[in-house]
Short mmCIF file of C-alpha atoms and ligand atoms in Angstrom, two decimals:
data_model
loop_
_atom_site.label_atom_id
_atom_site.label_comp_id
_atom_site.label_asym_id
_atom_site.label_seq_id
_atom_site.Cartn_x
_atom_site.Cartn_y
_atom_site.Cartn_z
CA UNK B 1 -26.59 -27.81 -1.58
CA UNK B 2 -25.53 -30.91 -0.43
CA UNK B 3 -22.04 -31.93 0.84
CA UNK B 4 -21.12 -33.52 -2.72
CA UNK B 5 -21.41 -30.18 -4.46
CA UNK B 6 -18.10 -28.81 -5.90
CA UNK B 7 -16.26 -26.27 -3.69
CA UNK B 8 -17.06 -22.64 -4.52
CA UNK B 9 -14.55 -20.22 -4.64
CA UNK B 10 -15.95 -16.20 -4.57
CA UNK B 11 -13.84 -13.63 -5.83
CA UNK B 12 -15.31 -10.38 -4.71
CA UNK B 13 -14.09 -8.22 -7.63
CA UNK B 14 -12.41 -9.22 -11.40
CA UNK B 15 -8.90 -8.90 -11.54
CA UNK B 16 -6.57 -9.63 -13.89
CA UNK B 17 -5.11 -13.07 -14.79
CA UNK B 18 -6.61 -16.55 -15.18
CA UNK B 19 -8.34 -18.17 -11.85
CA UNK B 20 -8.58 -21.50 -14.69
CA UNK B 21 -6.28 -23.38 -11.81
CA UNK B 22 -8.63 -23.08 -9.36
CA UNK B 23 -11.85 -24.11 -11.54
CA UNK B 24 -9.18 -26.81 -12.85
CA UNK B 25 -9.63 -28.45 -9.25
CA UNK B 26 -13.34 -28.89 -9.95
CA UNK B 27 -14.07 -25.60 -7.86
CA UNK B 28 -17.22 -23.28 -8.96
CA UNK B 29 -15.33 -19.84 -9.18
CA UNK B 30 -17.86 -17.09 -9.08
CA UNK B 31 -16.07 -13.80 -9.49
CA UNK B 32 -17.90 -10.13 -9.03
CA UNK B 33 -18.20 -7.43 -10.96
CA UNK B 34 -15.28 -5.06 -12.18
CA UNK B 35 -15.60 -1.93 -9.59
CA UNK B 36 -16.43 -4.76 -6.93
CA UNK B 37 -18.49 -3.60 -3.82
CA UNK B 38 -17.55 -0.36 -2.34
CA UNK B 39 -20.61 -0.54 -0.25
CA UNK B 40 -20.42 -3.14 2.38
CA UNK B 41 -23.89 -4.16 2.57
CA UNK B 42 -23.95 -5.25 -1.10
CA UNK B 43 -20.61 -6.95 -0.80
CA UNK B 44 -22.45 -8.83 2.18
CA UNK B 45 -25.80 -9.24 -0.22
CA UNK B 46 -23.35 -10.92 -2.64
CA UNK B 47 -21.37 -13.20 -0.81
CA UNK B 48 -24.94 -14.37 0.96
CA UNK B 49 -26.10 -15.18 -2.69
CA UNK B 50 -23.47 -17.37 -3.36
CA UNK B 51 -23.17 -19.10 0.21
CA UNK B 52 -21.89 -21.50 1.20
CA UNK B 53 -18.95 -20.48 0.27
CA UNK B 54 -15.31 -22.38 0.74
CA UNK B 55 -12.90 -19.74 0.24
CA UNK B 56 -13.50 -16.07 -0.53
CA UNK B 57 -10.37 -13.92 -2.75
CA UNK B 58 -10.94 -10.34 -0.97
CA UNK B 59 -10.00 -6.85 -2.22
CA UNK B 60 -8.19 -4.49 0.49
CA UNK B 61 -11.47 -2.14 0.44
CA UNK B 62 -13.36 -5.70 1.41
CA UNK B 63 -13.87 -5.16 5.26
CA UNK B 64 -13.34 -8.78 6.73
CA UNK B 65 -15.29 -8.60 9.86
CA UNK B 66 -17.77 -10.74 11.43
CA UNK B 67 -20.61 -9.39 9.09
CA UNK B 68 -18.44 -10.47 6.30
CA UNK B 69 -17.84 -14.16 7.35
CA UNK B 70 -21.53 -14.74 8.69
CA UNK B 71 -22.34 -13.28 4.99
CA UNK B 72 -19.96 -16.17 3.19
CA UNK B 73 -21.60 -18.61 5.60
CA UNK B 74 -20.22 -21.72 7.80
CA UNK B 75 -18.21 -23.46 5.09
CA UNK B 76 -15.80 -20.99 4.76
CA UNK B 77 -12.28 -21.99 5.28
CA UNK B 78 -10.24 -19.23 3.79
CA UNK B 79 -9.78 -15.89 3.02
CA UNK B 80 -7.38 -14.89 0.35
CA UNK B 81 -6.62 -11.13 0.48
CA UNK B 82 -5.69 -9.69 -3.22
CA UNK B 83 -2.83 -7.58 -1.29
CA UNK B 84 0.10 -7.62 1.06
CA UNK B 85 -1.76 -5.32 3.63
CA UNK B 86 -4.39 -7.00 5.45
CA UNK B 87 -5.25 -4.33 8.07
CA UNK B 88 -9.16 -4.79 6.41
CA UNK B 89 -8.87 -8.09 7.75
CA UNK B 90 -10.29 -8.98 11.44
CA UNK B 91 -7.70 -11.90 12.11
CA UNK B 92 -8.80 -12.50 15.42
CA UNK B 93 -12.58 -13.16 14.14
CA UNK B 94 -11.16 -15.59 11.35
CA UNK B 95 -8.97 -17.13 13.45
CA UNK B 96 -11.99 -17.79 15.96
CA UNK B 97 -14.13 -19.53 13.35
CA UNK B 98 -10.90 -21.55 11.92
CA UNK B 99 -10.87 -19.62 8.77
CA UNK B 100 -7.07 -19.37 7.31
CA UNK B 101 -6.38 -16.03 6.17
CA UNK B 102 -3.67 -15.63 3.08
CA UNK B 103 -2.09 -12.49 1.34
CA UNK B 104 -0.15 -11.96 -1.73
CA UNK B 105 3.48 -10.87 -0.90
CA UNK B 106 6.36 -10.43 -3.56
CA UNK B 107 3.91 -9.55 -6.59
CA UNK B 108 3.27 -5.96 -5.33
CA UNK B 109 7.15 -4.93 -4.25
CA UNK B 110 8.34 -3.92 -7.72
CA UNK B 111 5.34 -2.10 -8.62
CA UNK B 112 4.90 -0.12 -5.14
CA UNK B 113 8.96 0.80 -5.44
CA UNK B 114 8.12 2.30 -8.84
CA UNK B 115 4.93 4.34 -7.51
CA UNK B 116 7.11 5.37 -4.65
CA UNK B 117 9.68 6.72 -6.76
CA UNK B 118 7.16 8.56 -9.06
CA UNK B 119 6.08 10.31 -6.22
CA UNK B 120 9.30 10.99 -4.41
CA UNK B 121 10.29 12.66 -8.10
CA UNK B 122 7.28 14.26 -8.63
CA UNK B 123 7.15 15.70 -5.22
CA UNK B 124 10.70 16.91 -5.18
CA UNK B 125 10.62 18.52 -8.69
CA UNK B 126 6.97 19.96 -8.29
CA UNK B 127 5.10 18.27 -10.90
CA UNK B 128 1.45 18.64 -9.38
CA UNK B 129 2.19 22.57 -10.25
CA UNK B 130 4.45 21.67 -13.74
CA UNK B 131 2.26 19.57 -15.81
CA UNK B 132 -1.15 21.87 -15.31
CA UNK B 133 1.05 24.62 -15.82
CA UNK B 134 1.79 23.42 -19.29
CA UNK B 135 -1.36 21.95 -20.12
CA UNK B 136 -3.46 24.90 -19.07
CA UNK B 137 -1.43 27.33 -21.57
CA UNK B 138 0.65 28.76 -18.52
CA UNK B 139 3.77 28.10 -20.38
CA UNK B 140 2.68 29.50 -23.80
CA UNK B 141 1.21 32.81 -21.68
CA UNK B 142 4.24 33.15 -19.46
CA UNK B 143 6.99 32.85 -21.95
CA UNK B 144 9.95 31.00 -21.53
CA UNK B 145 11.12 30.15 -18.34
CA UNK B 146 13.00 32.05 -15.75
CA UNK B 147 16.21 30.79 -14.21
CA UNK B 148 14.52 30.59 -10.65
CA UNK B 149 11.08 29.88 -11.78
CA UNK B 150 9.78 26.76 -10.03
CA UNK B 151 13.06 25.38 -8.56
CA UNK B 152 12.83 21.97 -6.89
CA UNK B 153 14.54 20.04 -4.57
CA UNK B 154 17.87 18.43 -5.36
CA UNK B 155 17.88 14.67 -4.72
CA UNK B 156 21.07 13.07 -5.61
CA UNK B 157 23.30 12.77 -2.25
CA UNK B 158 20.44 13.51 -0.11
CA UNK B 159 19.49 11.25 2.65
CA UNK B 160 16.52 8.77 2.24
CA UNK B 161 15.10 7.38 5.52
CA UNK B 162 13.00 4.14 5.03
CA UNK B 163 10.18 3.30 7.87
CA UNK B 164 9.27 -0.23 7.49
CA UNK B 165 12.54 -2.01 6.37
CA UNK B 166 10.58 -5.00 4.29
CA UNK B 167 10.19 -6.01 0.85
CA UNK B 168 9.23 -2.70 -0.47
CA UNK B 169 11.28 -0.64 1.55
CA UNK B 170 14.09 -2.76 0.36
CA UNK B 171 13.15 -2.03 -3.23
CA UNK B 172 12.77 1.46 -2.56
CA UNK B 173 16.13 1.68 -1.10
CA UNK B 174 17.88 -0.27 -3.97
CA UNK B 175 16.52 2.29 -6.65
CA UNK B 176 18.24 5.12 -4.71
CA UNK B 177 21.54 3.91 -5.42
CA UNK B 178 21.76 5.41 -8.70
CA UNK B 179 21.22 8.81 -6.69
CA UNK B 180 24.21 7.97 -4.22
CA UNK B 181 21.65 8.33 -1.24
CA UNK B 182 22.56 7.93 2.37
CA UNK B 183 20.09 5.47 3.68
CA UNK B 184 18.56 5.40 7.11
CA UNK B 185 16.07 2.74 8.01
CA UNK B 186 13.28 2.16 10.85
CA UNK B 187 12.20 -1.18 11.72
CA UNK B 188 11.57 -3.10 15.25
CA UNK B 189 14.04 -5.77 14.60
CA UNK B 190 17.55 -5.10 12.84
CA UNK B 191 18.11 -5.95 9.34
CA UNK B 192 21.88 -6.79 8.68
CA UNK B 193 21.17 -7.22 4.95
CA UNK B 194 20.55 -3.42 5.09
CA UNK B 195 23.27 -2.66 7.03
CA UNK B 196 25.60 -4.68 4.23
CA UNK B 197 26.43 -3.53 0.81
CA UNK B 198 24.95 -2.26 -1.33
CA UNK B 199 22.83 -0.37 0.90
CA UNK B 200 25.22 0.03 3.76
CA UNK B 201 22.26 1.28 5.54
CA UNK B 202 22.18 2.62 9.11
CA UNK B 203 19.37 1.84 11.61
CA UNK B 204 17.93 4.90 13.51
CA UNK B 205 14.86 5.10 15.53
CA UNK B 206 11.95 6.79 13.87
CA UNK B 207 12.32 10.55 15.69
CA UNK B 208 16.71 10.45 14.77
CA UNK B 209 15.71 9.77 11.14
CA UNK B 210 12.50 12.12 10.57
CA UNK B 211 15.29 15.06 12.18
CA UNK B 212 18.14 13.75 9.68
CA UNK B 213 16.31 12.81 6.69
CA UNK B 214 15.52 14.74 3.35
CA UNK B 215 13.26 12.30 2.04
CA UNK B 216 11.26 9.79 4.29
CA UNK B 217 9.41 6.98 2.63
CA UNK B 218 6.47 4.87 4.54
CA UNK B 219 6.46 1.09 4.14
CA UNK B 220 5.48 -0.46 7.45
CA UNK B 221 2.07 -2.09 7.68
CA UNK B 222 -0.92 -0.79 9.14
CA UNK B 223 -1.95 -1.91 12.71
CA UNK B 224 -2.51 -0.15 16.19
CA UNK B 225 0.87 0.35 16.49
CA UNK B 226 1.48 2.10 13.61
CA UNK B 227 -1.98 4.15 13.01
CA UNK B 228 -0.65 7.79 12.94
CA UNK B 229 2.65 7.20 13.40
CA UNK B 230 3.58 10.33 11.51
CA UNK B 231 1.57 13.02 13.46
CA UNK B 232 1.66 16.91 14.25
CA UNK B 233 4.60 16.18 16.67
CA UNK B 234 6.75 14.14 14.25
CA UNK B 235 6.03 16.26 11.27
CA UNK B 236 7.54 19.12 13.43
CA UNK B 237 10.57 17.13 13.86
CA UNK B 238 11.53 16.96 10.11
CA UNK B 239 13.18 19.57 8.36
CA UNK B 240 11.50 22.06 6.58
CA UNK B 241 12.92 21.18 3.55
CA UNK B 242 11.90 17.32 3.79
CA UNK B 243 9.61 15.22 1.26
CA UNK B 244 7.26 12.54 2.92
CA UNK B 245 6.09 9.27 0.70
CA UNK B 246 3.44 7.02 1.87
CA UNK B 247 2.92 4.11 -0.21
CA UNK B 248 2.06 1.93 2.56
CA UNK B 249 -1.61 2.66 3.86
CA UNK B 250 -3.24 6.15 4.47
CA UNK B 251 -3.91 5.92 8.06
CA UNK B 252 -0.33 5.80 8.93
CA UNK B 253 -0.10 9.48 9.05
CA UNK B 254 -2.44 11.72 10.40
CA UNK B 255 -3.81 13.11 7.20
CA UNK B 256 -5.26 16.33 8.83
CA UNK B 257 -2.00 17.25 10.51
CA UNK B 258 0.35 16.66 7.38
CA UNK B 259 -2.37 19.41 5.20
CA UNK B 260 -1.66 21.52 7.92
CA UNK B 261 2.43 20.88 7.80
CA UNK B 262 1.91 21.47 3.98
CA UNK B 263 0.19 24.49 4.19
CA UNK B 264 2.52 26.11 6.99
CA UNK B 265 5.76 24.67 5.17
CA UNK B 266 6.78 22.52 8.27
CA UNK B 267 7.78 20.47 5.34
CA UNK B 268 8.20 20.80 1.97
CA UNK B 269 6.11 18.34 0.00
CA UNK B 270 4.32 15.01 -0.22
CA UNK B 271 3.46 12.10 -2.42
CA UNK B 272 0.58 9.83 -1.34
CA UNK B 273 -0.68 6.84 -3.24
CA UNK B 274 -2.88 6.24 -0.28
CA UNK B 275 -5.38 7.92 1.62
CA UNK B 276 -6.52 7.89 5.43
CA UNK B 277 -10.20 7.41 4.17
CA UNK B 278 -9.84 6.33 0.66
CA UNK B 279 -11.18 7.09 -1.96
CA UNK B 280 -11.87 10.81 -0.06
CA UNK B 281 -8.89 12.93 0.73
CA UNK B 282 -8.93 15.30 3.75
CA UNK B 283 -10.23 18.58 3.65
CA UNK B 284 -8.05 20.95 1.71
CA UNK B 285 -5.18 17.89 0.64
CA UNK B 286 -6.53 18.28 -2.89
CA UNK B 287 -6.01 22.09 -3.04
CA UNK B 288 -2.43 22.00 -1.89
CA UNK B 289 0.44 22.71 -4.77
CA UNK B 290 3.22 20.63 -2.99
CA UNK B 291 1.21 17.50 -2.72
CA UNK B 292 1.45 14.48 -5.64
CA UNK B 293 -1.18 11.95 -5.47
CA UNK B 294 -1.93 8.82 -6.72
CA UNK B 295 -5.38 6.18 -6.14
CA UNK B 296 -3.84 3.53 -4.46
CA UNK B 297 -2.23 2.09 -7.40
CA UNK B 298 1.15 0.69 -5.84
CA UNK B 299 0.96 -2.94 -7.70
CA UNK B 300 -0.88 -1.27 -10.66
CA UNK B 301 0.90 -2.63 -13.71
CA UNK B 302 -0.77 -5.72 -15.52
CA UNK B 303 2.72 -8.11 -15.29
CA UNK B 304 2.19 -7.37 -11.17
CA UNK B 305 -1.73 -7.49 -10.95
CA UNK B 306 -1.77 -11.12 -12.85
CA UNK B 307 0.89 -12.10 -10.64
CA UNK B 308 -1.17 -11.54 -7.66
CA UNK B 309 -3.81 -13.50 -9.16
CA UNK B 310 -1.42 -16.49 -9.92
CA UNK B 311 -0.50 -16.16 -6.27
CA UNK B 312 -3.97 -16.52 -5.09
CA UNK B 313 -4.77 -19.47 -6.98
CA UNK B 314 -1.88 -21.37 -5.53
CA UNK B 315 -3.10 -20.37 -2.02
CA UNK B 316 -6.86 -21.65 -2.84
CA UNK B 317 -5.33 -24.60 -4.39
CA UNK B 318 -3.22 -25.55 -1.09
CA UNK B 319 -6.56 -24.90 0.89
CA UNK B 320 -8.74 -27.16 -1.34
CA UNK B 321 -6.18 -29.94 -1.50
CA UNK B 322 -6.00 -29.65 2.84
CA UNK B 323 -2.37 -28.54 2.31
CA UNK B 324 -0.77 -25.70 4.19
CA UNK B 325 -0.99 -22.29 1.90
CA UNK B 326 2.10 -20.96 0.70
CA UNK B 327 1.48 -17.31 1.88
CA UNK B 328 -0.59 -17.77 5.54
CA UNK B 329 -0.52 -14.42 7.17
CA UNK B 330 0.18 -15.19 11.21
P1 NAP T 1 6.70 -6.35 4.50
O1 NAP T 1 7.96 -7.14 3.66
O2 NAP T 1 6.34 -7.43 5.91
O3 NAP T 1 7.63 -5.11 5.15
C1 NAP T 1 7.14 -4.28 6.32
C2 NAP T 1 8.28 -4.11 7.19
O4 NAP T 1 7.77 -3.05 8.13
C3 NAP T 1 8.85 -5.02 8.04
O5 NAP T 1 10.22 -5.78 7.67
C4 NAP T 1 8.62 -5.02 9.63
O6 NAP T 1 9.91 -5.23 10.26
C5 NAP T 1 8.46 -3.57 9.40
N1 NAP T 1 7.53 -3.05 10.62
C6 NAP T 1 6.49 -3.71 11.24
N2 NAP T 1 5.91 -2.65 12.14
C7 NAP T 1 6.63 -1.68 12.08
C8 NAP T 1 6.63 -0.53 13.05
N3 NAP T 1 5.88 -0.60 14.12
N4 NAP T 1 7.60 0.22 12.45
C9 NAP T 1 8.79 0.30 11.60
N5 NAP T 1 8.74 -1.10 11.05
C10 NAP T 1 7.80 -1.77 11.12
O7 NAP T 1 5.78 -5.94 3.83
P2 NAP T 1 5.55 -5.27 2.10
O8 NAP T 1 5.69 -6.27 1.25
O9 NAP T 1 7.14 -4.45 2.22
O10 NAP T 1 4.77 -4.22 2.33
C11 NAP T 1 4.60 -3.12 3.31
C12 NAP T 1 3.54 -2.07 3.24
O11 NAP T 1 3.14 -1.88 2.08
C13 NAP T 1 1.98 -3.53 3.25
O12 NAP T 1 1.80 -3.88 4.66
C14 NAP T 1 0.81 -2.68 3.07
O13 NAP T 1 0.07 -1.91 3.87
C15 NAP T 1 1.65 -1.74 1.72
N6 NAP T 1 1.54 -2.14 0.39
C16 NAP T 1 0.68 -0.74 -0.50
C17 NAP T 1 0.80 -0.87 -2.11
C18 NAP T 1 -0.21 0.02 -2.47
O14 NAP T 1 -0.18 -0.41 -3.68
N7 NAP T 1 0.45 1.22 -2.86
C19 NAP T 1 0.84 -2.12 -2.16
C20 NAP T 1 1.55 -3.19 -1.69
C21 NAP T 1 1.83 -2.79 -0.35
P3 NAP T 1 10.07 -5.56 11.66
O15 NAP T 1 8.96 -6.60 11.75
O16 NAP T 1 11.16 -5.51 11.97
O17 NAP T 1 9.45 -4.41 12.24
#
């Protein structure tokens, strides 16, 4: 490999959309298999086989640590995460090696807000029980529904507490307007735009919000401060009719404590797009009728995934041109 070789960009798994804008810069783009490398040793082997690499496009399940960076080789200039959250990246290790880290904000906002509402509605109106009831012939066997069968939780006018008042939190809150829900928000800094129309939201501490709200939805990043932010003590502060939704990162909730809270009726129901140890649910979770589950698919609509690829291309192109990329993670 000589200094005149074209830059090499490695994408660790196939994504919708085109990497042609990077190839048009004269770069050699290598794309991993459709299912990526769930096994980190296989991922490192793939990187080593393609080293030296100038930029890696990583996925949220790739652990970007010293071993990953070593495997990519000493020419690495950037890691662009195909995600907004970058809790999978050791940013300190990247900084030590002067490797720029970027992410793909904006593209995931609407899709993740949609999956949040999918789960909120499903958990409140008992979709995890109702769908199998119809499919497995329970309805046909039972006959017409009694007026007290499978009663759900009403949503309109109920209070919604958003933990993490950023892009996705805002999109979730805006979608609640049709339901006329008072909005509470928790974030480290005050957000005046949340306190103005149309949301007219009230800033609360996390514990105040958990005590008051009927629906709690998590939208903060996962980091040392937010790991197990929702634990057994906090679950105990919630209303027994409350519904907890998590589309951020699984480890923000102590999942074993959540299983207990759902079993014992401490809270009514939950909706989870993310798990603490993906793709493995905590023992007992999938046996519970009062939890709606999706497999970390917040941004999973073709428009948004293609938009993420576009944003990746913009960041890699800027790096190749020695310019500041549009979405560095600081
Ligand atoms: P964002 O715009 O950066 O919003 C995150 C918000 O969280 C910020 O406004 C921040 O405000 C707040 N925050 C940070 N630390 C906090 C803490 N300790 N307590 C309470 N609030 C805190 O990010 P986003 O685009 O909305 O994405 C949010 C998260 O969603 C991502 O980090 C990612 O993990 C997750 N996500 C999941 C999917 C999926 O497929 N399920 C897709 C996209 C994103 P302050 O700085 O003022 O606290």
